[in-house]
Amino acid sequence: MTLRFAGRTISYVVLLLIAAVALAPFLVLLIISFKARIDVLEVPPTLHFDWSTISENYRIVMHDDGFITYIKNSLIVTFASTALALAIGVPAAYAFSRLEFRGRDNWASTILSFRFMPPVAVAIPIFLMIQYIGLTDSYLGLILPYIAFSLPLVVWIMIGFFDEIPREIDDAAMVDGCTRVGLLFRVMLPLVRPGILVSAIFGQIFIWNEFLVGLYIINSQDRGTIPIGASSLLTTESPVDWNIAAAVGILTVIPMLIFSLLVQRWIVRGITAGTVR
Amino acid sequence: MGTVTFDGVGKVFPDGTHAVTDLGLEVADGEFLVLVGPSGCGKTTALRMVAGLETITRGEIRIADKVVNDLEPRRRDIAMVFQNYALYPHMTVAQNIGFGLKMHGFTKSEVERRVNEIAAVLDLGDLLARKPRALSGGQRQRVAMGRAIVRNPAVFLMDEPLSNLDAKLRVQMRAEISRIQRELRTTTIYVTHDQIEAMTMGDRVVVMRKGRLQQVDVPQVLYDHPANLFVASFIGSPSMNLFQGEVAAGGMLQVGTQRLALPRDGVFARELATQAGRLVAVGVRPEWIVPASSGDDRPRLRGTVVMTEALGFEVLVHVEIDAAPVVTSETIEVALDVDAAALADLEAERSKQRTMIVARFPAGSPVRAGETIELGLDLSHAQAFDLESGLALGAG
Ligand SMILES: Nc1ncnc2c1ncn2[C@@H]1O[C@H](COP(=O)(O)OP(=O)(O)OP(=O)(O)O)[C@@H](O)[C@H]1O
Ligand SMILES: [Mg+2]
């Protein structure tokens, strides 16, 4: 009894510590973003809750600095890349899981190995290729490499999900009158929906945060995604306005925070359950 | 018209496995044909080639006289019931049954009408809105049946559809499938491991071994006149007693140290007449071995009772006799398919040069383990097989 109580106490303490470590920088950021420029460096620091200061800080970031454009760009690029990666990756994974073709296993592991490469290794060649086909500074110029980056993950997660579905289901659907493609859409997709969600989420997180490759390909303000825009806001202006910079930080984090709260149920379910049944 | 023809059909998997070899077979319209054989003998492969789920390496398969080798499954006008049912987990029972109709372009109301009709036949009316995971094994099995029969195809293909059910349900569904098939008169190829299913359900039964057809005939002929040692030891439960005997002069059969008089006439005697001086495998079904009584002139065999099994209406008496057992590749394979213990028993018999045989005695027969008894053999129903080739003597 007491042992269980002790164990519980310890686990709460540990959880609190983890929460404190994870949340502290975020809280500091939030507090600074609420202050007027003059108060930022105040010692000792005090709390300010002055609505006019707060809204002014965020208005500057959103409108004067064009952050709203970055959000829009990030949404477009992330959504389009993920959708296309799924459109290519899900059928590919199905083929890897079900069809017999030469070098299937080699191809599957080759695709995964692309994932081991850090973006920094390929940033320059990708930039050169994109430049060669004239897509620098365009959405498509970002979307193409992002598809390439998220595809391996999609394919690998989805192979796992397809492998869990008994082949007899495919056979039954084909005897029932489906073609391979027909059964992929009518029977398989509903069954691997958790997998699609999980791989979409992982892909989105990666793309949303991707910085390095984007930095090469995007030069103009109005095509930048959030990481690119935020870094330019933080590095080009001097001296740095800490309160504004903090607001940038908060705005960068918030969309992901909302997103992860929305999807965490799916992530957990997708990873643990794996599949249907 | 739903005939199915196998014409020299062979299947070699990419890894070199010869799963089916030179299969020639004619399934008549409306026939219930059962494929039976030990694990790995190629039953499923043969069935899947008919379905179009497996490519055909050699030969030709025709459905209703049309070559289907290169036809997709959906164009073959077949329906299949799978061992694990393969119901679509995300669809309701109604959607599962109606899916094939929908794929074949039936209107919504027509699909609904036929699904309801089938649901009534299979007693699934109350379950139509459920998902498969909320069904019992028996109910899933019926949904799988419904999915097959609703399309009214030319041929039903069933791969061990009852193997996942418990014994009681299996007997029930066995009767149900037979009844449905008789009513619909749809050509059916039914794969099973279970020879009782094979014997009770099939119009004809195909026995396969290592991808090759051993014998195809109506169940009774398979039972009474097995073509070779493999069919003899595979069909029947308890299985046919097999022991070695030497054909001696004067119409006698030397079994171990004992000498049996052969019947004066009949098939068995004629078969053995050609084998003078040779060792043959003698096969006698348990029902043709009875307690010896003083009044009859049946040849007698002495042995030691090892065990008795009282089944209520009869007693199975296991008796050890001093005859060499028949240990050939055929009997070894059948024993292996039963279990490891059966194989060990066979090995033990070989090393002791004694054979265990089983006799069916009437209920209440006063036999006890350990005693020595005399058995009366009705040799007019016995079979003889060549020990080398395994073929029934006088068969060809
Ligand atoms: N995809 C495959 N690749 C290679 N060999 C295979 C494949 N499928 C089956 N085999 C082999 O072909 C042979 C026949 O298999 P099959 O499944 O037809 O046997 P079966 O008679 O249905 O057996 P069971 O009673 O166990 O279901 C076996 O030796 C099996 O190992
Ligand atoms: Mg099988």
Coordinates of C-alpha atoms in Angstrom, one line a residue, chain A residues 100 168-180 186-188 190-191 276-277, chain B residues 48 53 73-74 78-80 82 84 86-90 99-100 103-104 133 147 151:
Chain A
E100 CA 5.9 -10.1 -56.6
E168 CA -7.2 -13.6 -48.2
I169 CA -9.1 -10.3 -48.0
D170 CA -7.4 -9.2 -51.3
D171 CA -8.3 -12.6 -52.8
A172 CA -11.9 -12.3 -51.7
A173 CA -12.2 -8.9 -53.2
M174 CA -10.8 -10.0 -56.5
V175 CA -13.1 -13.0 -56.7
D176 CA -15.9 -10.6 -55.8
G177 CA -15.2 -8.6 -58.9
C178 CA -12.5 -6.0 -58.0
T179 CA -9.4 -5.2 -59.9
R180 CA -6.2 -4.7 -58.0
R186 CA -12.6 0.1 -52.0
V187 CA -11.3 -2.4 -49.5
M188 CA -7.7 -1.6 -48.5
P190 CA -10.6 2.0 -45.3
L191 CA -8.7 -0.7 -43.5
V276 CA -7.8 -3.2 -37.8
R277 CA -9.4 -6.3 -36.3
Chain B
R48 CA -6.5 -21.1 -56.3
L53 CA -5.5 -16.3 -57.7
P73 CA -10.6 -13.9 -61.1
R74 CA -13.5 -11.4 -61.5
I78 CA -16.7 -18.2 -59.5
A79 CA -17.2 -17.6 -55.8
M80 CA -14.8 -18.7 -53.1
F82 CA -11.9 -19.0 -47.6
N84 CA -10.4 -17.7 -42.4
A86 CA -11.8 -13.2 -45.3
L87 CA -14.8 -11.0 -44.5
Y88 CA -14.3 -7.3 -45.1
P89 CA -13.8 -6.0 -41.5
H90 CA -15.0 -2.5 -42.2
F99 CA -20.2 -6.4 -52.2
G100 CA -19.8 -8.8 -55.1
M103 CA -19.1 -4.8 -58.1
H104 CA -21.0 -6.6 -60.8
R133 CA -15.8 -8.7 -35.5
R147 CA -21.2 -13.9 -49.9
R151 CA -23.8 -14.1 -56.7

